[in-house]
JSON list of C-alpha atoms in Angstrom, two decimals:
[
{"chain": "S", "resi": 196, "resn": "UNK", "atom": "CA", "xyz": [-44.43, 10.17, 23.51]},
{"chain": "S", "resi": 197, "resn": "UNK", "atom": "CA", "xyz": [-42.43, 12.20, 21.01]},
{"chain": "S", "resi": 198, "resn": "UNK", "atom": "CA", "xyz": [-39.17, 11.20, 22.60]},
{"chain": "S", "resi": 199, "resn": "UNK", "atom": "CA", "xyz": [-40.06, 7.56, 22.43]},
{"chain": "S", "resi": 200, "resn": "UNK", "atom": "CA", "xyz": [-40.75, 7.85, 18.68]},
{"chain": "S", "resi": 201, "resn": "UNK", "atom": "CA", "xyz": [-37.54, 9.70, 18.11]},
{"chain": "S", "resi": 202, "resn": "UNK", "atom": "CA", "xyz": [-35.39, 7.18, 19.90]},
{"chain": "S", "resi": 203, "resn": "UNK", "atom": "CA", "xyz": [-37.20, 4.28, 18.14]},
{"chain": "S", "resi": 204, "resn": "UNK", "atom": "CA", "xyz": [-36.79, 5.78, 14.71]},
{"chain": "S", "resi": 205, "resn": "UNK", "atom": "CA", "xyz": [-33.16, 6.57, 15.42]},
{"chain": "S", "resi": 206, "resn": "UNK", "atom": "CA", "xyz": [-32.58, 2.96, 16.46]},
{"chain": "S", "resi": 207, "resn": "UNK", "atom": "CA", "xyz": [-34.31, 1.70, 13.26]},
{"chain": "S", "resi": 208, "resn": "UNK", "atom": "CA", "xyz": [-32.26, 4.03, 11.10]},
{"chain": "S", "resi": 209, "resn": "UNK", "atom": "CA", "xyz": [-28.99, 3.07, 12.74]},
{"chain": "S", "resi": 210, "resn": "UNK", "atom": "CA", "xyz": [-29.94, -0.66, 12.51]},
{"chain": "S", "resi": 211, "resn": "UNK", "atom": "CA", "xyz": [-30.90, -0.30, 8.89]},
{"chain": "S", "resi": 212, "resn": "UNK", "atom": "CA", "xyz": [-27.65, 1.44, 8.09]},
{"chain": "S", "resi": 213, "resn": "UNK", "atom": "CA", "xyz": [-25.71, -1.20, 9.91]},
{"chain": "S", "resi": 214, "resn": "UNK", "atom": "CA", "xyz": [-27.40, -4.03, 7.98]},
{"chain": "S", "resi": 215, "resn": "UNK", "atom": "CA", "xyz": [-26.79, -2.17, 4.69]},
{"chain": "S", "resi": 216, "resn": "UNK", "atom": "CA", "xyz": [-23.09, -1.95, 5.46]},
{"chain": "S", "resi": 217, "resn": "UNK", "atom": "CA", "xyz": [-23.10, -5.65, 6.54]},
{"chain": "S", "resi": 218, "resn": "UNK", "atom": "CA", "xyz": [-24.65, -6.60, 3.21]},
{"chain": "S", "resi": 219, "resn": "UNK", "atom": "CA", "xyz": [-22.11, -4.51, 1.41]},
{"chain": "S", "resi": 220, "resn": "UNK", "atom": "CA", "xyz": [-19.19, -6.18, 3.15]},
{"chain": "S", "resi": 221, "resn": "UNK", "atom": "CA", "xyz": [-20.77, -9.51, 2.48]},
{"chain": "S", "resi": 222, "resn": "UNK", "atom": "CA", "xyz": [-20.93, -8.55, -1.16]},
{"chain": "S", "resi": 223, "resn": "UNK", "atom": "CA", "xyz": [-17.17, -8.08, -1.18]},
{"chain": "S", "resi": 224, "resn": "UNK", "atom": "CA", "xyz": [-16.08, -11.05, 0.93]},
{"chain": "S", "resi": 225, "resn": "UNK", "atom": "CA", "xyz": [-18.36, -13.80, -0.22]},
{"chain": "S", "resi": 226, "resn": "UNK", "atom": "CA", "xyz": [-16.39, -16.37, -2.33]},
{"chain": "S", "resi": 227, "resn": "UNK", "atom": "CA", "xyz": [-18.87, -17.09, -5.03]},
{"chain": "S", "resi": 228, "resn": "UNK", "atom": "CA", "xyz": [-21.61, -15.37, -7.11]},
{"chain": "S", "resi": 229, "resn": "UNK", "atom": "CA", "xyz": [-24.51, -17.28, -5.53]},
{"chain": "S", "resi": 230, "resn": "UNK", "atom": "CA", "xyz": [-23.40, -16.61, -2.06]},
{"chain": "S", "resi": 231, "resn": "UNK", "atom": "CA", "xyz": [-22.98, -12.87, -2.91]},
{"chain": "S", "resi": 232, "resn": "UNK", "atom": "CA", "xyz": [-26.59, -12.79, -3.85]},
{"chain": "S", "resi": 233, "resn": "UNK", "atom": "CA", "xyz": [-27.47, -13.80, -0.25]},
{"chain": "S", "resi": 234, "resn": "UNK", "atom": "CA", "xyz": [-25.33, -10.90, 1.02]},
{"chain": "S", "resi": 235, "resn": "UNK", "atom": "CA", "xyz": [-27.01, -8.49, -1.42]},
{"chain": "S", "resi": 236, "resn": "UNK", "atom": "CA", "xyz": [-30.46, -9.58, -0.33]},
{"chain": "S", "resi": 237, "resn": "UNK", "atom": "CA", "xyz": [-29.50, -8.77, 3.27]},
{"chain": "S", "resi": 238, "resn": "UNK", "atom": "CA", "xyz": [-29.32, -5.05, 2.31]},
{"chain": "S", "resi": 239, "resn": "UNK", "atom": "CA", "xyz": [-32.51, -5.24, 0.29]},
{"chain": "S", "resi": 240, "resn": "UNK", "atom": "CA", "xyz": [-34.57, -6.83, 3.04]},
{"chain": "S", "resi": 241, "resn": "UNK", "atom": "CA", "xyz": [-33.36, -5.80, 6.50]},
{"chain": "S", "resi": 242, "resn": "UNK", "atom": "CA", "xyz": [-31.39, -2.77, 5.50]},
{"chain": "S", "resi": 243, "resn": "UNK", "atom": "CA", "xyz": [-34.17, -1.25, 3.36]},
{"chain": "S", "resi": 244, "resn": "UNK", "atom": "CA", "xyz": [-36.95, -2.41, 5.75]},
{"chain": "S", "resi": 245, "resn": "UNK", "atom": "CA", "xyz": [-35.40, -0.93, 8.81]},
{"chain": "S", "resi": 246, "resn": "UNK", "atom": "CA", "xyz": [-34.43, 2.37, 7.18]},
{"chain": "S", "resi": 247, "resn": "UNK", "atom": "CA", "xyz": [-37.93, 2.79, 5.82]},
{"chain": "S", "resi": 248, "resn": "UNK", "atom": "CA", "xyz": [-39.46, 1.85, 9.13]},
{"chain": "S", "resi": 249, "resn": "UNK", "atom": "CA", "xyz": [-37.31, 4.47, 10.80]},
{"chain": "S", "resi": 250, "resn": "UNK", "atom": "CA", "xyz": [-38.50, 7.13, 8.28]},
{"chain": "S", "resi": 251, "resn": "UNK", "atom": "CA", "xyz": [-42.09, 6.01, 8.80]},
{"chain": "S", "resi": 252, "resn": "UNK", "atom": "CA", "xyz": [-41.75, 6.52, 12.50]},
{"chain": "S", "resi": 253, "resn": "UNK", "atom": "CA", "xyz": [-40.43, 9.97, 11.87]},
{"chain": "S", "resi": 254, "resn": "UNK", "atom": "CA", "xyz": [-43.27, 10.88, 9.50]},
{"chain": "S", "resi": 255, "resn": "UNK", "atom": "CA", "xyz": [-46.25, 9.81, 11.60]},
{"chain": "S", "resi": 256, "resn": "UNK", "atom": "CA", "xyz": [-49.66, 9.37, 10.06]},
{"chain": "S", "resi": 257, "resn": "UNK", "atom": "CA", "xyz": [-49.34, 11.45, 6.84]},
{"chain": "S", "resi": 258, "resn": "UNK", "atom": "CA", "xyz": [-49.20, 11.04, 3.16]},
{"chain": "S", "resi": 259, "resn": "UNK", "atom": "CA", "xyz": [-45.38, 10.57, 3.41]},
{"chain": "S", "resi": 260, "resn": "UNK", "atom": "CA", "xyz": [-45.91, 7.40, 5.48]},
{"chain": "S", "resi": 261, "resn": "UNK", "atom": "CA", "xyz": [-48.24, 6.15, 2.73]},
{"chain": "S", "resi": 262, "resn": "UNK", "atom": "CA", "xyz": [-45.51, 6.70, 0.12]},
{"chain": "S", "resi": 263, "resn": "UNK", "atom": "CA", "xyz": [-43.01, 4.99, 2.36]},
{"chain": "S", "resi": 264, "resn": "UNK", "atom": "CA", "xyz": [-45.30, 2.01, 2.68]},
{"chain": "S", "resi": 265, "resn": "UNK", "atom": "CA", "xyz": [-45.63, 1.90, -1.07]},
{"chain": "S", "resi": 266, "resn": "UNK", "atom": "CA", "xyz": [-41.85, 1.91, -1.45]},
{"chain": "S", "resi": 267, "resn": "UNK", "atom": "CA", "xyz": [-41.61, -0.92, 1.20]},
{"chain": "S", "resi": 268, "resn": "UNK", "atom": "CA", "xyz": [-44.23, -2.97, -0.69]},
{"chain": "S", "resi": 269, "resn": "UNK", "atom": "CA", "xyz": [-42.47, -2.36, -3.95]},
{"chain": "S", "resi": 270, "resn": "UNK", "atom": "CA", "xyz": [-39.12, -3.58, -2.56]},
{"chain": "S", "resi": 271, "resn": "UNK", "atom": "CA", "xyz": [-40.67, -6.66, -1.00]},
{"chain": "S", "resi": 272, "resn": "UNK", "atom": "CA", "xyz": [-42.41, -7.57, -4.23]},
{"chain": "S", "resi": 273, "resn": "UNK", "atom": "CA", "xyz": [-39.74, -6.88, -6.90]},
{"chain": "S", "resi": 274, "resn": "UNK", "atom": "CA", "xyz": [-36.35, -7.66, -5.26]},
{"chain": "S", "resi": 275, "resn": "UNK", "atom": "CA", "xyz": [-37.09, -11.40, -4.96]},
{"chain": "S", "resi": 276, "resn": "UNK", "atom": "CA", "xyz": [-38.21, -11.49, -8.57]},
{"chain": "S", "resi": 277, "resn": "UNK", "atom": "CA", "xyz": [-35.07, -9.70, -9.72]},
{"chain": "S", "resi": 278, "resn": "UNK", "atom": "CA", "xyz": [-32.77, -11.91, -7.66]},
{"chain": "S", "resi": 279, "resn": "UNK", "atom": "CA", "xyz": [-34.55, -15.00, -9.09]},
{"chain": "S", "resi": 280, "resn": "UNK", "atom": "CA", "xyz": [-34.17, -13.83, -12.57]},
{"chain": "S", "resi": 281, "resn": "UNK", "atom": "CA", "xyz": [-30.52, -13.06, -11.93]},
{"chain": "S", "resi": 282, "resn": "UNK", "atom": "CA", "xyz": [-29.79, -16.47, -10.50]},
{"chain": "S", "resi": 283, "resn": "UNK", "atom": "CA", "xyz": [-31.67, -18.24, -13.29]},
{"chain": "S", "resi": 284, "resn": "UNK", "atom": "CA", "xyz": [-29.86, -16.26, -15.96]},
{"chain": "S", "resi": 285, "resn": "UNK", "atom": "CA", "xyz": [-26.53, -16.98, -14.34]},
{"chain": "S", "resi": 286, "resn": "UNK", "atom": "CA", "xyz": [-27.12, -20.65, -14.00]},
{"chain": "S", "resi": 287, "resn": "UNK", "atom": "CA", "xyz": [-28.41, -20.97, -17.58]},
{"chain": "S", "resi": 288, "resn": "UNK", "atom": "CA", "xyz": [-25.40, -19.07, -18.84]},
{"chain": "S", "resi": 289, "resn": "UNK", "atom": "CA", "xyz": [-23.16, -21.70, -17.27]},
{"chain": "S", "resi": 290, "resn": "UNK", "atom": "CA", "xyz": [-21.87, -20.02, -14.11]},
{"chain": "S", "resi": 291, "resn": "UNK", "atom": "CA", "xyz": [-21.21, -22.96, -11.85]},
{"chain": "S", "resi": 292, "resn": "UNK", "atom": "CA", "xyz": [-21.71, -22.50, -8.15]},
{"chain": "S", "resi": 293, "resn": "UNK", "atom": "CA", "xyz": [-18.59, -23.05, -6.05]},
{"chain": "S", "resi": 294, "resn": "UNK", "atom": "CA", "xyz": [-19.36, -26.40, -4.46]},
{"chain": "S", "resi": 295, "resn": "UNK", "atom": "CA", "xyz": [-16.83, -28.37, -2.34]},
{"chain": "S", "resi": 296, "resn": "UNK", "atom": "CA", "xyz": [-13.94, -29.33, -4.53]},
{"chain": "S", "resi": 297, "resn": "UNK", "atom": "CA", "xyz": [-13.94, -33.08, -5.54]},
{"chain": "S", "resi": 298, "resn": "UNK", "atom": "CA", "xyz": [-10.74, -33.78, -3.68]},
{"chain": "S", "resi": 299, "resn": "UNK", "atom": "CA", "xyz": [-11.37, -32.83, -0.07]},
{"chain": "S", "resi": 300, "resn": "UNK", "atom": "CA", "xyz": [-13.93, -34.74, 2.14]},
{"chain": "S", "resi": 301, "resn": "UNK", "atom": "CA", "xyz": [-17.37, -33.28, 2.39]},
{"chain": "S", "resi": 302, "resn": "UNK", "atom": "CA", "xyz": [-17.88, -31.36, 5.70]},
{"chain": "S", "resi": 303, "resn": "UNK", "atom": "CA", "xyz": [-19.87, -33.30, 8.26]},
{"chain": "S", "resi": 304, "resn": "UNK", "atom": "CA", "xyz": [-23.44, -32.11, 8.68]},
{"chain": "M", "resi": 72, "resn": "UNK", "atom": "CA", "xyz": [-29.85, 10.83, 12.73]},
{"chain": "M", "resi": 73, "resn": "UNK", "atom": "CA", "xyz": [-30.50, 10.87, 9.04]},
{"chain": "M", "resi": 74, "resn": "UNK", "atom": "CA", "xyz": [-26.85, 11.54, 8.48]},
{"chain": "M", "resi": 75, "resn": "UNK", "atom": "CA", "xyz": [-25.78, 8.24, 10.02]},
{"chain": "M", "resi": 76, "resn": "UNK", "atom": "CA", "xyz": [-28.22, 6.32, 7.63]},
{"chain": "M", "resi": 77, "resn": "UNK", "atom": "CA", "xyz": [-27.02, 8.41, 4.70]},
{"chain": "M", "resi": 78, "resn": "UNK", "atom": "CA", "xyz": [-23.35, 7.66, 5.50]},
{"chain": "M", "resi": 79, "resn": "UNK", "atom": "CA", "xyz": [-24.08, 3.95, 5.89]},
{"chain": "M", "resi": 80, "resn": "UNK", "atom": "CA", "xyz": [-25.84, 3.95, 2.52]},
{"chain": "M", "resi": 81, "resn": "UNK", "atom": "CA", "xyz": [-22.91, 5.76, 0.92]},
{"chain": "M", "resi": 82, "resn": "UNK", "atom": "CA", "xyz": [-20.55, 3.17, 2.37]},
{"chain": "M", "resi": 83, "resn": "UNK", "atom": "CA", "xyz": [-22.69, 0.37, 0.90]},
{"chain": "M", "resi": 84, "resn": "UNK", "atom": "CA", "xyz": [-22.71, 2.03, -2.50]},
{"chain": "M", "resi": 85, "resn": "UNK", "atom": "CA", "xyz": [-18.89, 2.27, -2.36]},
{"chain": "M", "resi": 86, "resn": "UNK", "atom": "CA", "xyz": [-18.58, -1.42, -1.43]},
{"chain": "M", "resi": 87, "resn": "UNK", "atom": "CA", "xyz": [-21.00, -2.35, -4.25]},
{"chain": "M", "resi": 88, "resn": "UNK", "atom": "CA", "xyz": [-18.97, -0.26, -6.66]},
{"chain": "M", "resi": 89, "resn": "UNK", "atom": "CA", "xyz": [-15.85, -2.16, -5.61]},
{"chain": "M", "resi": 90, "resn": "UNK", "atom": "CA", "xyz": [-17.59, -5.42, -6.26]},
{"chain": "M", "resi": 91, "resn": "UNK", "atom": "CA", "xyz": [-18.70, -4.09, -9.63]},
{"chain": "M", "resi": 92, "resn": "UNK", "atom": "CA", "xyz": [-15.10, -3.29, -10.47]},
{"chain": "M", "resi": 93, "resn": "UNK", "atom": "CA", "xyz": [-13.72, -6.57, -9.11]},
{"chain": "M", "resi": 94, "resn": "UNK", "atom": "CA", "xyz": [-16.62, -8.86, -10.13]},
{"chain": "M", "resi": 95, "resn": "UNK", "atom": "CA", "xyz": [-15.24, -11.74, -12.33]},
{"chain": "M", "resi": 96, "resn": "UNK", "atom": "CA", "xyz": [-18.51, -12.55, -14.12]},
{"chain": "M", "resi": 97, "resn": "UNK", "atom": "CA", "xyz": [-20.90, -10.13, -15.67]},
{"chain": "M", "resi": 98, "resn": "UNK", "atom": "CA", "xyz": [-23.65, -11.20, -13.32]},
{"chain": "M", "resi": 99, "resn": "UNK", "atom": "CA", "xyz": [-21.59, -9.98, -10.31]},
{"chain": "M", "resi": 100, "resn": "UNK", "atom": "CA", "xyz": [-21.58, -6.62, -11.98]},
{"chain": "M", "resi": 101, "resn": "UNK", "atom": "CA", "xyz": [-25.24, -6.78, -12.52]},
{"chain": "M", "resi": 102, "resn": "UNK", "atom": "CA", "xyz": [-25.86, -7.79, -8.91]},
{"chain": "M", "resi": 103, "resn": "UNK", "atom": "CA", "xyz": [-23.88, -4.85, -7.63]},
{"chain": "M", "resi": 104, "resn": "UNK", "atom": "CA", "xyz": [-25.78, -2.57, -10.04]},
{"chain": "M", "resi": 105, "resn": "UNK", "atom": "CA", "xyz": [-29.00, -3.81, -8.56]},
{"chain": "M", "resi": 106, "resn": "UNK", "atom": "CA", "xyz": [-27.70, -3.24, -4.97]},
{"chain": "M", "resi": 107, "resn": "UNK", "atom": "CA", "xyz": [-26.53, 0.32, -5.95]},
{"chain": "M", "resi": 108, "resn": "UNK", "atom": "CA", "xyz": [-30.02, 1.03, -7.33]},
{"chain": "M", "resi": 109, "resn": "UNK", "atom": "CA", "xyz": [-31.70, -0.04, -4.15]},
{"chain": "M", "resi": 110, "resn": "UNK", "atom": "CA", "xyz": [-29.28, 1.92, -2.01]},
{"chain": "M", "resi": 111, "resn": "UNK", "atom": "CA", "xyz": [-29.72, 5.07, -4.24]},
{"chain": "M", "resi": 112, "resn": "UNK", "atom": "CA", "xyz": [-33.45, 4.65, -3.75]},
{"chain": "M", "resi": 113, "resn": "UNK", "atom": "CA", "xyz": [-33.03, 4.59, 0.03]},
{"chain": "M", "resi": 114, "resn": "UNK", "atom": "CA", "xyz": [-30.58, 7.49, -0.12]},
{"chain": "M", "resi": 115, "resn": "UNK", "atom": "CA", "xyz": [-33.16, 9.53, -2.05]},
{"chain": "M", "resi": 116, "resn": "UNK", "atom": "CA", "xyz": [-35.77, 8.80, 0.61]},
{"chain": "M", "resi": 117, "resn": "UNK", "atom": "CA", "xyz": [-33.35, 9.79, 3.41]},
{"chain": "M", "resi": 118, "resn": "UNK", "atom": "CA", "xyz": [-32.24, 12.89, 1.59]},
{"chain": "M", "resi": 119, "resn": "UNK", "atom": "CA", "xyz": [-35.88, 13.84, 1.15]},
{"chain": "M", "resi": 120, "resn": "UNK", "atom": "CA", "xyz": [-36.25, 13.73, 4.91]},
{"chain": "M", "resi": 121, "resn": "UNK", "atom": "CA", "xyz": [-32.95, 15.41, 5.49]},
{"chain": "M", "resi": 122, "resn": "UNK", "atom": "CA", "xyz": [-33.78, 18.31, 3.16]},
{"chain": "M", "resi": 123, "resn": "UNK", "atom": "CA", "xyz": [-37.39, 18.46, 4.31]},
{"chain": "M", "resi": 124, "resn": "UNK", "atom": "CA", "xyz": [-38.74, 17.86, 0.83]},
{"chain": "M", "resi": 125, "resn": "UNK", "atom": "CA", "xyz": [-41.34, 15.04, 0.69]},
{"chain": "M", "resi": 126, "resn": "UNK", "atom": "CA", "xyz": [-41.36, 14.97, -3.20]},
{"chain": "M", "resi": 127, "resn": "UNK", "atom": "CA", "xyz": [-38.13, 12.94, -3.13]},
{"chain": "M", "resi": 128, "resn": "UNK", "atom": "CA", "xyz": [-40.12, 9.88, -2.11]},
{"chain": "M", "resi": 129, "resn": "UNK", "atom": "CA", "xyz": [-41.82, 9.86, -5.56]},
{"chain": "M", "resi": 130, "resn": "UNK", "atom": "CA", "xyz": [-38.34, 10.09, -7.11]},
{"chain": "M", "resi": 131, "resn": "UNK", "atom": "CA", "xyz": [-37.20, 7.13, -5.03]},
{"chain": "M", "resi": 132, "resn": "UNK", "atom": "CA", "xyz": [-40.21, 5.01, -6.09]},
{"chain": "M", "resi": 133, "resn": "UNK", "atom": "CA", "xyz": [-39.81, 5.83, -9.81]},
{"chain": "M", "resi": 134, "resn": "UNK", "atom": "CA", "xyz": [-36.02, 5.25, -9.55]},
{"chain": "M", "resi": 135, "resn": "UNK", "atom": "CA", "xyz": [-36.69, 1.86, -7.98]},
{"chain": "M", "resi": 136, "resn": "UNK", "atom": "CA", "xyz": [-39.02, 0.92, -10.78]},
{"chain": "M", "resi": 137, "resn": "UNK", "atom": "CA", "xyz": [-36.57, 1.88, -13.47]},
{"chain": "M", "resi": 138, "resn": "UNK", "atom": "CA", "xyz": [-33.83, 0.06, -11.67]},
{"chain": "M", "resi": 139, "resn": "UNK", "atom": "CA", "xyz": [-35.66, -3.31, -11.52]},
{"chain": "M", "resi": 140, "resn": "UNK", "atom": "CA", "xyz": [-36.80, -2.98, -15.16]},
{"chain": "M", "resi": 141, "resn": "UNK", "atom": "CA", "xyz": [-33.23, -2.15, -16.26]},
{"chain": "M", "resi": 142, "resn": "UNK", "atom": "CA", "xyz": [-31.95, -5.25, -14.43]},
{"chain": "M", "resi": 143, "resn": "UNK", "atom": "CA", "xyz": [-34.55, -7.57, -15.99]},
{"chain": "M", "resi": 144, "resn": "UNK", "atom": "CA", "xyz": [-33.80, -6.13, -19.49]},
{"chain": "M", "resi": 145, "resn": "UNK", "atom": "CA", "xyz": [-30.06, -6.56, -19.19]},
{"chain": "M", "resi": 146, "resn": "UNK", "atom": "CA", "xyz": [-30.61, -10.08, -17.86]},
{"chain": "M", "resi": 147, "resn": "UNK", "atom": "CA", "xyz": [-32.77, -10.97, -20.79]},
{"chain": "M", "resi": 148, "resn": "UNK", "atom": "CA", "xyz": [-30.00, -9.71, -23.09]},
{"chain": "M", "resi": 149, "resn": "UNK", "atom": "CA", "xyz": [-27.33, -11.77, -21.37]},
{"chain": "M", "resi": 150, "resn": "UNK", "atom": "CA", "xyz": [-29.44, -14.91, -21.33]},
{"chain": "M", "resi": 151, "resn": "UNK", "atom": "CA", "xyz": [-30.59, -14.98, -24.87]},
{"chain": "M", "resi": 152, "resn": "UNK", "atom": "CA", "xyz": [-27.69, -13.27, -26.50]},
{"chain": "M", "resi": 153, "resn": "UNK", "atom": "CA", "xyz": [-30.15, -10.74, -27.92]},
{"chain": "M", "resi": 154, "resn": "UNK", "atom": "CA", "xyz": [-33.44, -9.38, -26.61]},
{"chain": "M", "resi": 155, "resn": "UNK", "atom": "CA", "xyz": [-35.12, -12.51, -27.92]},
{"chain": "M", "resi": 156, "resn": "UNK", "atom": "CA", "xyz": [-37.97, -12.58, -30.38]},
{"chain": "M", "resi": 157, "resn": "UNK", "atom": "CA", "xyz": [-41.50, -12.87, -28.88]},
{"chain": "M", "resi": 158, "resn": "UNK", "atom": "CA", "xyz": [-42.62, -16.43, -28.63]},
{"chain": "M", "resi": 159, "resn": "UNK", "atom": "CA", "xyz": [-39.30, -18.40, -28.34]},
{"chain": "M", "resi": 160, "resn": "UNK", "atom": "CA", "xyz": [-39.78, -19.01, -24.66]},
{"chain": "M", "resi": 161, "resn": "UNK", "atom": "CA", "xyz": [-37.66, -21.84, -23.21]},
{"chain": "M", "resi": 162, "resn": "UNK", "atom": "CA", "xyz": [-35.43, -22.90, -26.07]},
{"chain": "M", "resi": 163, "resn": "UNK", "atom": "CA", "xyz": [-31.80, -23.57, -25.20]},
{"chain": "M", "resi": 164, "resn": "UNK", "atom": "CA", "xyz": [-29.99, -20.24, -24.86]},
{"chain": "M", "resi": 165, "resn": "UNK", "atom": "CA", "xyz": [-27.50, -19.59, -27.68]},
{"chain": "M", "resi": 166, "resn": "UNK", "atom": "CA", "xyz": [-23.90, -19.75, -26.41]}
]
């Protein structure tokens, strides 16, 4: 039983780390501010979620798991609010999203 | 096992730092600061497990709280030009 938990938590940790790096790369490569926010939210949801899940599996039913659950709840409640505030402030401040340039034809759906 | 997660988080922090340096608009920098804060929070949690010290989880939680509050405060400053008097809610933001 212990082996299964170890393998599962190792997979969650590796997956969480992978998604964090994917979000970081997206933060670099995305063309526009609003698309970069999507990339950043990948790290905040999947990356953080999987890493914390991996740590929870490692900790078992103890106080540590309760704290990890609190951190998970905290991230899932506040990161959308922060991202929304960021997008609203950017839009109000006049940062225009990079839509298709007027010249070229719109991409077919 | 924790080392792989810690290295991945350090790589993400490095990438976010690069975005903070490159970022054309101030909001890109703020976005990468927010990402760095989240990754630092996760790194604290992983380090707590790596070092066998469960108190680090409290640090991670408090750090996350401060990070979000800081982001919201800086946003309010950028949006209103100053921290805004109480009561002027949705007037047009000063240029």
